[in-house]
Amino acid sequence: MNENETMIPEHVNYLMNLLKSYEMFFRKNMENLDINIGEIPILMEIYTNEGLNQIDLVRQFHVTEANISKITKNLLIKGLITKTIDAENNTKKILLLTEDGKKTCQILLDIFDQWKDATIGDIPTDELVAFARTLKKLSDNSVDVLS
């Protein structure tokens, strides 16, 4: 057995623990928000890149169109986003945040900052930057495996 074979499961466990902590922290702190944990990444992507469409979200998150359609429908019903016909392309509907959507995103960002501050502790910035680069590579490689 080579070194990579023995260290990957341990690192996967660390990643799973980190994700579970993130999810549990959000669930605990977003009780008053009308949003579920699966809708957060989609809402935040619209916040970050307002004016994108559902196909953009499919590409970004590597999920089915049906999945994105269901999530955006729920966000529409909850009054957090709107769909508007693109002025440059009548066949394209762009996604925009409502005022309630913007407020919800700000609350979510505040919750994320609380989790981040508690989680990062005294880890130096250069280590966090290296970790982010490594996660990006792992993410890209995992998407390539699915292709």
Backbone as a chain_set.jsonl record, in Angstrom:
{"seq": "MNENETMIPEHVNYLMNLLKSYEMFFRKNMENLDINIGEIPILMEIYTNEGLNQIDLVRQFHVTEANISKITKNLLIKGLITKTIDAENNTKKILLLTEDGKKTCQILLDIFDQWKDATIGDIPTDELVAFARTLKKLSDNSVDVLS", "coords": {"N": [[0.855, -1.184, 0.0], [0.611, 2.186, -0.902], [1.626, 5.519, 0.203], [-0.413, 7.433, -0.387], [-2.733, 5.876, -0.494], [-3.182, 5.218, 2.176], [-3.564, 7.661, 3.426], [-5.729, 9.0, 2.296], [-8.418, 8.107, 3.136], [-8.44, 9.068, 5.82], [-8.219, 11.835, 5.435], [-10.533, 12.302, 4.006], [-12.381, 11.789, 5.989], [-11.837, 13.965, 7.683], [-12.675, 16.048, 6.049], [-15.381, 15.415, 5.789], [-16.183, 15.724, 8.465], [-15.774, 18.468, 8.769], [-17.642, 19.492, 6.922], [-19.997, 18.504, 8.069], [-20.003, 19.847, 10.519], [-20.29, 22.458, 9.595], [-22.831, 22.301, 8.369], [-24.452, 21.618, 10.613], [-24.043, 23.847, 12.261], [-25.166, 25.871, 10.695], [-27.849, 24.949, 10.508], [-28.613, 25.17, 13.2], [-28.426, 27.928, 13.618], [-30.059, 29.184, 11.778], [-32.741, 28.979, 12.228], [-34.888, 30.772, 12.18], [-35.123, 31.5, 9.584], [-36.673, 31.186, 6.391], [-35.658, 28.972, 4.746], [-33.972, 26.134, 3.42], [-31.175, 23.94, 4.061], [-30.162, 22.944, 1.648], [-30.873, 24.84, -0.194], [-29.311, 27.014, 0.277], [-26.658, 27.215, -1.033], [-27.46, 27.744, -3.696], [-29.006, 30.093, -3.51], [-27.014, 31.8, -2.526], [-25.229, 31.786, -4.642], [-26.705, 33.102, -6.587], [-26.855, 35.55, -5.317], [-24.165, 36.28, -5.402], [-23.648, 36.287, -8.148], [-25.678, 37.776, -9.574], [-28.237, 37.695, -11.994], [-27.683, 35.482, -13.425], [-28.709, 32.366, -15.021], [-30.826, 29.388, -14.823], [-29.468, 27.311, -16.145], [-26.846, 28.123, -15.903], [-26.535, 27.671, -13.17], [-26.827, 24.892, -13.072], [-24.5, 24.103, -14.394], [-22.586, 25.192, -12.651], [-22.993, 23.82, -10.212], [-23.078, 21.168, -10.886], [-25.358, 19.508, -11.026], [-28.631, 18.143, -11.762], [-30.89, 19.586, -14.192], [-33.512, 19.392, -13.352], [-33.226, 19.317, -10.575], [-32.196, 21.895, -10.009], [-34.297, 23.385, -11.005], [-36.356, 22.697, -9.23], [-35.346, 23.731, -6.812], [-35.07, 26.494, -7.425], [-37.727, 27.067, -7.936], [-38.819, 26.722, -5.364], [-37.463, 28.812, -4.046], [-38.559, 30.964, -5.4], [-41.275, 30.754, -4.64], [-41.002, 31.254, -1.938], [-40.421, 33.876, -2.036], [-37.834, 34.868, -2.333], [-36.334, 35.107, -4.628], [-36.616, 36.292, -8.052], [-37.738, 35.576, -11.38], [-36.822, 36.815, -14.444], [-37.368, 37.866, -17.767], [-34.665, 37.945, -19.949], [-33.437, 40.899, -21.289], [-31.816, 40.96, -23.51], [-32.076, 38.481, -24.636], [-34.836, 36.896, -25.36], [-35.575, 34.272, -24.825], [-34.348, 33.472, -22.591], [-34.378, 33.274, -19.071], [-33.521, 35.242, -16.408], [-32.162, 35.145, -13.092], [-32.911, 36.892, -10.189], [-32.394, 38.529, -7.05], [-34.851, 39.195, -4.551], [-35.802, 41.862, -2.291], [-36.183, 40.621, 0.189], [-34.711, 38.321, -0.315], [-32.122, 39.388, -0.516], [-31.795, 40.305, 2.112], [-31.922, 37.878, 3.486], [-29.636, 36.623, 2.458], [-27.675, 38.276, 3.541], [-27.958, 37.721, 6.257], [-27.266, 35.013, 6.187], [-24.598, 35.255, 5.382], [-23.561, 36.495, 7.651], [-23.92, 34.424, 9.508], [-22.208, 32.54, 8.359], [-19.757, 33.893, 8.687], [-19.548, 33.826, 11.489], [-19.29, 31.042, 11.905], [-16.964, 30.579, 10.426], [-15.062, 32.174, 11.804], [-15.021, 30.861, 14.284], [-14.13, 28.368, 13.487], [-11.709, 28.687, 12.062], [-9.906, 29.79, 13.881], [-6.633, 30.071, 15.047], [-5.272, 29.567, 12.693], [-2.829, 30.206, 10.313], [-2.968, 32.637, 7.631], [-1.596, 31.98, 5.215], [-1.592, 29.191, 5.289], [-4.323, 28.689, 5.099], [-4.844, 29.695, 2.542], [-3.316, 27.93, 0.984], [-4.666, 25.575, 1.609], [-7.18, 26.159, 0.512], [-6.483, 26.25, -2.208], [-5.743, 23.583, -2.595], [-8.173, 22.279, -2.014], [-9.684, 23.272, -4.154], [-8.375, 22.058, -6.335], [-8.885, 19.355, -5.708], [-11.668, 19.4, -5.889], [-12.032, 20.086, -8.604], [-10.795, 17.84, -9.786], [-12.536, 15.855, -8.871], [-14.851, 16.472, -10.23], [-14.015, 16.03, -12.819], [-13.79, 13.257, -12.747], [-16.429, 12.528, -12.777], [-17.182, 13.157, -15.328]], "CA": [[0.0, 0.0, 0.0], [1.433, 3.396, -0.93], [1.263, 6.564, 1.173], [-1.698, 8.057, -0.743], [-3.837, 4.988, -0.156], [-3.449, 5.218, 3.605], [-3.946, 8.966, 3.95], [-6.962, 9.537, 1.719], [-9.608, 7.947, 3.995], [-8.346, 9.962, 6.972], [-8.507, 13.189, 4.969], [-11.955, 12.344, 3.661], [-13.086, 11.919, 7.272], [-11.681, 15.354, 8.131], [-13.54, 16.867, 5.198], [-16.772, 15.121, 6.169], [-16.416, 16.36, 9.768], [-15.865, 19.901, 8.525], [-18.934, 19.743, 6.273], [-21.061, 18.231, 9.041], [-19.98, 20.97, 11.455], [-20.846, 23.587, 8.847], [-24.274, 22.085, 8.229], [-25.099, 21.671, 11.926], [-23.985, 25.231, 12.723], [-26.178, 26.621, 9.946], [-29.187, 24.514, 10.941], [-28.857, 25.714, 14.536], [-28.472, 29.392, 13.616], [-30.969, 29.735, 10.772], [-34.082, 28.498, 12.549], [-35.9, 31.784, 11.867], [-35.125, 31.771, 8.14], [-37.499, 30.29, 5.586], [-34.777, 28.402, 3.73], [-33.36, 24.904, 3.907], [-29.726, 23.868, 3.872], [-29.868, 22.688, 0.242], [-31.144, 26.046, -0.988], [-28.327, 28.055, 0.59], [-25.654, 27.463, -2.075], [-28.089, 28.312, -4.886], [-29.332, 31.482, -3.195], [-25.772, 32.564, -2.405], [-24.652, 31.949, -5.992], [-27.484, 34.176, -7.222], [-26.403, 36.766, -4.634], [-22.818, 36.591, -5.884], [-23.664, 36.464, -9.607], [-27.057, 38.084, -9.935], [-28.469, 37.783, -13.422], [-27.437, 34.215, -14.098], [-29.936, 31.602, -15.253], [-30.813, 28.053, -14.242], [-28.433, 26.503, -16.793], [-25.595, 28.521, -15.247], [-26.496, 26.984, -11.88], [-26.588, 23.471, -13.362], [-23.063, 23.984, -14.689], [-21.808, 25.546, -11.465], [-23.138, 22.858, -9.123], [-23.001, 19.809, -11.422], [-26.576, 18.789, -10.669], [-29.559, 18.088, -12.885], [-31.773, 20.734, -14.414], [-34.699, 19.182, -12.518], [-32.864, 19.698, -9.216], [-32.122, 23.358, -9.968], [-35.656, 23.875, -11.24], [-37.097, 22.524, -7.972], [-34.823, 24.675, -5.81], [-35.428, 27.87, -7.795], [-39.181, 27.192, -7.733], [-39.022, 26.933, -3.928], [-36.988, 30.156, -3.709], [-39.584, 31.873, -5.95], [-42.459, 30.661, -3.775], [-40.651, 31.884, -0.664], [-40.237, 35.305, -2.273], [-36.427, 35.239, -2.193], [-35.811, 35.431, -5.956], [-37.562, 36.454, -9.156], [-37.266, 35.21, -12.713], [-37.13, 37.889, -15.37], [-36.903, 37.618, -19.132], [-33.459, 38.688, -20.303], [-33.715, 41.921, -22.311], [-31.006, 40.666, -24.699], [-32.421, 37.163, -25.171], [-36.2, 36.639, -24.882], [-35.781, 32.878, -24.437], [-33.575, 33.246, -21.369], [-34.885, 33.905, -17.85], [-32.456, 35.473, -15.45], [-32.556, 35.048, -11.697], [-32.56, 38.075, -9.406], [-32.833, 38.491, -5.653], [-35.8, 40.185, -4.037], [-35.267, 42.502, -1.08], [-36.129, 39.574, 1.22], [-33.582, 37.463, -0.673], [-30.887, 40.091, -0.138], [-31.715, 40.29, 3.579], [-31.61, 36.501, 3.873], [-28.231, 36.39, 2.131], [-26.844, 38.995, 4.511], [-28.014, 36.928, 7.491], [-26.468, 33.81, 5.938], [-23.187, 35.662, 5.398], [-23.216, 36.713, 9.054], [-23.807, 33.092, 10.112], [-20.976, 31.958, 7.834], [-18.63, 34.561, 9.348], [-19.462, 33.282, 12.851], [-18.744, 29.684, 11.798], [-15.586, 30.699, 9.941], [-14.231, 32.684, 12.895], [-14.893, 29.802, 15.288], [-13.438, 27.227, 12.9], [-10.346, 29.02, 11.635], [-9.059, 29.97, 15.058], [-5.341, 30.72, 14.832], [-4.609, 29.034, 11.497], [-2.269, 31.319, 9.523], [-3.573, 32.907, 6.327], [-0.92, 31.248, 4.141], [-2.068, 27.809, 5.338], [-5.698, 28.695, 4.586], [-4.762, 29.89, 1.088], [-2.843, 26.652, 0.426], [-5.768, 24.628, 1.774], [-8.196, 26.511, -0.485], [-5.982, 25.803, -3.521], [-5.824, 22.123, -2.626], [-9.592, 21.927, -2.141], [-10.095, 23.587, -5.536], [-7.846, 20.986, -7.178], [-9.657, 18.145, -5.416], [-13.006, 19.605, -6.445], [-11.921, 19.985, -10.07], [-10.526, 16.443, -10.119], [-13.717, 15.047, -8.624], [-15.786, 16.748, -11.321], [-13.476, 15.321, -13.981], [-14.106, 11.838, -12.586], [-17.841, 12.357, -13.137], [-17.374, 13.413, -16.768]], "C": [[0.896, 1.241, 0.0], [0.874, 4.445, 0.029], [-0.106, 7.19, 0.884], [-2.886, 7.18, -0.357], [-4.181, 5.025, 1.334], [-3.927, 6.569, 4.105], [-5.266, 9.49, 3.402], [-8.172, 9.311, 2.619], [-9.594, 8.876, 5.204], [-8.715, 11.39, 6.569], [-9.97, 13.341, 4.566], [-12.779, 12.486, 4.943], [-12.994, 13.341, 7.806], [-12.622, 16.269, 7.352], [-15.008, 16.658, 5.56], [-17.112, 15.755, 7.523], [-16.592, 17.865, 9.613], [-17.221, 20.26, 7.912], [-20.094, 19.524, 7.246], [-21.148, 19.363, 10.074], [-20.634, 22.196, 10.842], [-22.367, 23.475, 8.769], [-24.996, 22.209, 9.566], [-25.12, 23.102, 12.47], [-25.05, 26.064, 12.022], [-27.581, 26.236, 10.389], [-29.56, 25.14, 12.283], [-29.107, 27.225, 14.497], [-29.419, 30.001, 12.588], [-32.411, 29.303, 10.989], [-35.176, 29.483, 12.149], [-35.969, 32.128, 10.382], [-35.969, 30.741, 7.411], [-36.667, 29.769, 4.41], [-34.2, 27.116, 4.291], [-31.895, 24.854, 3.479], [-29.344, 23.658, 2.406], [-30.091, 23.895, -0.657], [-30.081, 27.129, -0.805], [-27.311, 28.262, -0.539], [-26.241, 28.12, -3.331], [-28.412, 29.787, -4.652], [-28.066, 32.331, -3.14], [-25.088, 32.747, -3.758], [-25.4, 33.04, -6.753], [-27.089, 35.52, -6.618], [-25.063, 37.229, -5.205], [-22.812, 36.961, -7.361], [-25.077, 36.735, -10.098], [-27.18, 38.26, -11.447], [-28.131, 36.494, -14.157], [-28.754, 33.484, -14.31], [-29.788, 30.196, -14.688], [-29.739, 27.173, -14.856], [-27.065, 26.846, -16.202], [-25.442, 27.797, -13.911], [-26.241, 25.488, -12.048], [-25.093, 23.252, -13.588], [-22.212, 24.223, -13.451], [-21.822, 24.431, -10.418], [-23.131, 21.396, -9.583], [-24.158, 18.943, -10.925], [-27.518, 18.833, -11.866], [-30.37, 19.378, -13.001], [-33.014, 20.621, -13.538], [-34.42, 19.611, -11.074], [-32.834, 21.217, -9.072], [-33.51, 23.961, -10.14], [-36.487, 23.805, -9.951], [-36.645, 23.55, -6.927], [-35.221, 26.103, -6.156], [-36.936, 28.092, -7.654], [-39.487, 27.456, -6.258], [-38.591, 28.339, -3.511], [-37.945, 31.225, -4.241], [-40.802, 31.919, -5.034], [-42.213, 31.369, -2.446], [-40.401, 33.386, -0.812], [-38.797, 35.785, -2.152], [-35.774, 35.608, -3.526], [-36.96, 35.711, -6.917], [-36.904, 35.928, -10.417], [-37.742, 36.3, -13.658], [-36.61, 37.535, -16.747], [-35.728, 38.535, -19.434], [-33.773, 39.64, -21.457], [-32.96, 41.635, -23.607], [-31.371, 39.345, -25.361], [-33.774, 36.754, -24.586], [-36.453, 35.205, -24.432], [-35.102, 32.544, -23.111], [-34.209, 33.992, -20.193], [-33.739, 34.02, -16.851], [-33.023, 35.488, -14.029], [-32.021, 36.246, -10.928], [-33.066, 37.903, -7.984], [-33.905, 39.539, -5.401], [-35.137, 40.869, -2.843], [-35.164, 41.485, 0.058], [-34.967, 38.62, 0.956], [-32.256, 38.085, -0.282], [-30.701, 40.09, 1.376], [-31.328, 38.9, 4.078], [-30.142, 36.193, 3.603], [-27.312, 37.086, 3.125], [-26.816, 38.254, 5.843], [-27.154, 35.674, 7.346], [-24.973, 34.12, 5.94], [-22.709, 35.905, 6.826], [-23.031, 35.378, 9.781], [-22.51, 32.432, 9.65], [-19.752, 32.577, 8.514], [-18.444, 34.046, 10.777], [-18.824, 31.891, 12.837], [-17.28, 29.731, 11.406], [-14.66, 31.155, 11.06], [-13.99, 31.61, 13.958], [-14.044, 28.643, 14.764], [-11.975, 27.533, 12.591], [-9.407, 29.181, 12.821], [-7.775, 30.698, 14.727], [-4.573, 30.159, 13.636], [-4.108, 30.21, 10.655], [-2.9, 31.422, 8.136], [-2.926, 32.098, 5.212], [-1.34, 29.774, 4.12], [-3.488, 27.707, 4.794], [-5.719, 28.847, 3.072], [-4.314, 28.589, 0.42], [-3.945, 25.598, 0.503], [-6.858, 24.883, 0.733], [-7.76, 26.052, -1.875], [-6.09, 24.285, -3.656], [-7.267, 21.66, -2.758], [-10.1, 22.171, -3.549], [-9.627, 22.486, -6.475], [-8.63, 19.693, -6.971], [-11.061, 18.234, -6.012], [-12.989, 19.452, -7.963], [-11.686, 18.533, -10.493], [-11.76, 15.569, -9.918], [-14.775, 15.258, -9.699], [-15.322, 16.032, -12.591], [-13.792, 13.844, -13.933], [-15.543, 11.567, -13.026], [-18.088, 12.504, -14.642], [-17.16, 12.185, -17.616]], "O": [[1.827, 1.34, 0.8], [-0.208, 4.278, 0.591], [-0.874, 7.449, 1.811], [-3.927, 7.689, 0.06], [-5.345, 4.878, 1.707], [-4.631, 6.63, 5.113], [-5.866, 10.369, 4.02], [-8.912, 10.266, 2.856], [-10.635, 9.419, 5.573], [-9.445, 12.071, 7.289], [-10.568, 14.398, 4.769], [-13.764, 13.223, 4.971], [-13.977, 13.868, 8.328], [-13.274, 17.145, 7.92], [-15.78, 17.614, 5.629], [-18.217, 16.267, 7.702], [-17.457, 18.464, 10.252], [-17.866, 21.218, 8.337], [-21.063, 20.284, 7.24], [-22.243, 19.781, 10.453], [-21.428, 22.882, 11.486], [-23.091, 24.426, 9.062], [-26.048, 22.843, 9.641], [-26.109, 23.52, 13.073], [-25.749, 26.858, 12.652], [-28.416, 27.109, 10.622], [-30.692, 25.586, 12.474], [-29.918, 27.737, 15.269], [-29.562, 31.223, 12.537], [-33.205, 29.266, 10.05], [-36.284, 29.065, 11.813], [-36.784, 32.954, 9.972], [-35.978, 29.564, 7.772], [-36.934, 30.08, 3.25], [-33.964, 27.009, 5.494], [-31.449, 25.636, 2.639], [-28.303, 24.148, 1.969], [-29.552, 23.958, -1.761], [-29.964, 28.044, -1.621], [-27.119, 29.4, -0.968], [-25.589, 28.956, -3.956], [-28.123, 30.63, -5.5], [-28.045, 33.452, -3.649], [-24.435, 33.766, -3.986], [-24.786, 33.817, -7.484], [-26.999, 36.519, -7.332], [-24.858, 38.417, -5.458], [-22.063, 37.842, -7.782], [-25.604, 36.006, -10.939], [-26.339, 38.891, -12.087], [-28.275, 36.419, -15.377], [-29.799, 33.931, -13.835], [-28.743, 29.852, -14.136], [-29.147, 26.356, -14.15], [-26.225, 25.965, -16.022], [-24.346, 27.359, -13.562], [-25.52, 24.887, -11.252], [-24.501, 22.325, -13.035], [-21.222, 23.525, -13.233], [-20.795, 24.131, -9.809], [-23.175, 20.488, -8.753], [-23.969, 17.814, -10.472], [-27.228, 19.487, -12.868], [-30.512, 20.141, -12.046], [-33.517, 21.627, -13.036], [-35.283, 20.202, -10.424], [-33.387, 21.761, -8.116], [-33.848, 24.944, -9.481], [-37.226, 24.735, -9.626], [-37.47, 24.157, -6.245], [-35.663, 26.85, -5.283], [-37.37, 29.185, -7.293], [-40.313, 28.309, -5.935], [-39.272, 28.986, -2.716], [-38.125, 32.269, -3.612], [-41.295, 32.995, -4.695], [-43.112, 32.006, -1.897], [-40.192, 34.083, 0.181], [-38.553, 36.965, -1.899], [-34.781, 36.335, -3.554], [-38.119, 35.407, -6.632], [-35.68, 35.844, -10.513], [-38.919, 36.661, -13.669], [-35.527, 36.964, -16.878], [-35.789, 39.743, -19.205], [-34.314, 39.223, -22.481], [-33.41, 42.024, -24.684], [-31.018, 39.11, -26.517], [-33.845, 36.313, -23.439], [-37.433, 34.939, -23.735], [-35.273, 31.447, -22.58], [-34.535, 35.175, -20.294], [-33.086, 33.037, -16.502], [-34.192, 35.8, -13.805], [-30.837, 36.572, -11.002], [-34.054, 37.209, -7.748], [-33.869, 40.631, -5.968], [-34.037, 40.494, -2.437], [-34.184, 41.479, 0.803], [-34.312, 38.162, 1.892], [-31.366, 37.4, 0.224], [-29.59, 39.898, 1.87], [-30.506, 38.765, 4.984], [-29.477, 35.57, 4.43], [-26.279, 36.536, 3.507], [-25.769, 38.168, 6.485], [-26.408, 35.312, 8.257], [-24.174, 33.331, 6.445], [-21.578, 35.561, 7.171], [-22.101, 35.22, 10.572], [-21.795, 31.834, 10.453], [-18.817, 31.863, 8.876], [-17.315, 33.852, 11.226], [-17.941, 31.592, 13.64], [-16.451, 29.02, 11.974], [-13.586, 30.583, 11.245], [-12.878, 31.474, 14.468], [-13.319, 28.011, 15.532], [-11.102, 26.702, 12.843], [-8.252, 28.759, 12.77], [-7.802, 31.806, 14.192], [-3.348, 30.27, 13.58], [-4.881, 31.108, 10.323], [-3.311, 30.421, 7.549], [-3.629, 31.578, 4.346], [-1.432, 29.174, 3.049], [-3.82, 26.744, 4.103], [-6.518, 28.203, 2.392], [-4.875, 28.192, -0.601], [-4.132, 24.819, -0.433], [-7.394, 23.945, 0.144], [-8.571, 25.525, -2.637], [-6.48, 23.771, -4.704], [-7.556, 20.747, -3.532], [-10.863, 21.366, -4.083], [-10.394, 22.026, -7.321], [-8.995, 19.018, -7.933], [-11.574, 17.262, -6.568], [-13.838, 18.767, -8.533], [-12.303, 18.052, -11.443], [-12.006, 14.65, -10.699], [-15.51, 14.332, -10.043], [-16.136, 15.496, -13.343], [-14.04, 13.233, -14.972], [-15.84, 10.507, -13.578], [-19.098, 12.025, -15.158], [-17.287, 12.248, -18.838]]}, "num_chains": 1, "name": "protein.A"}
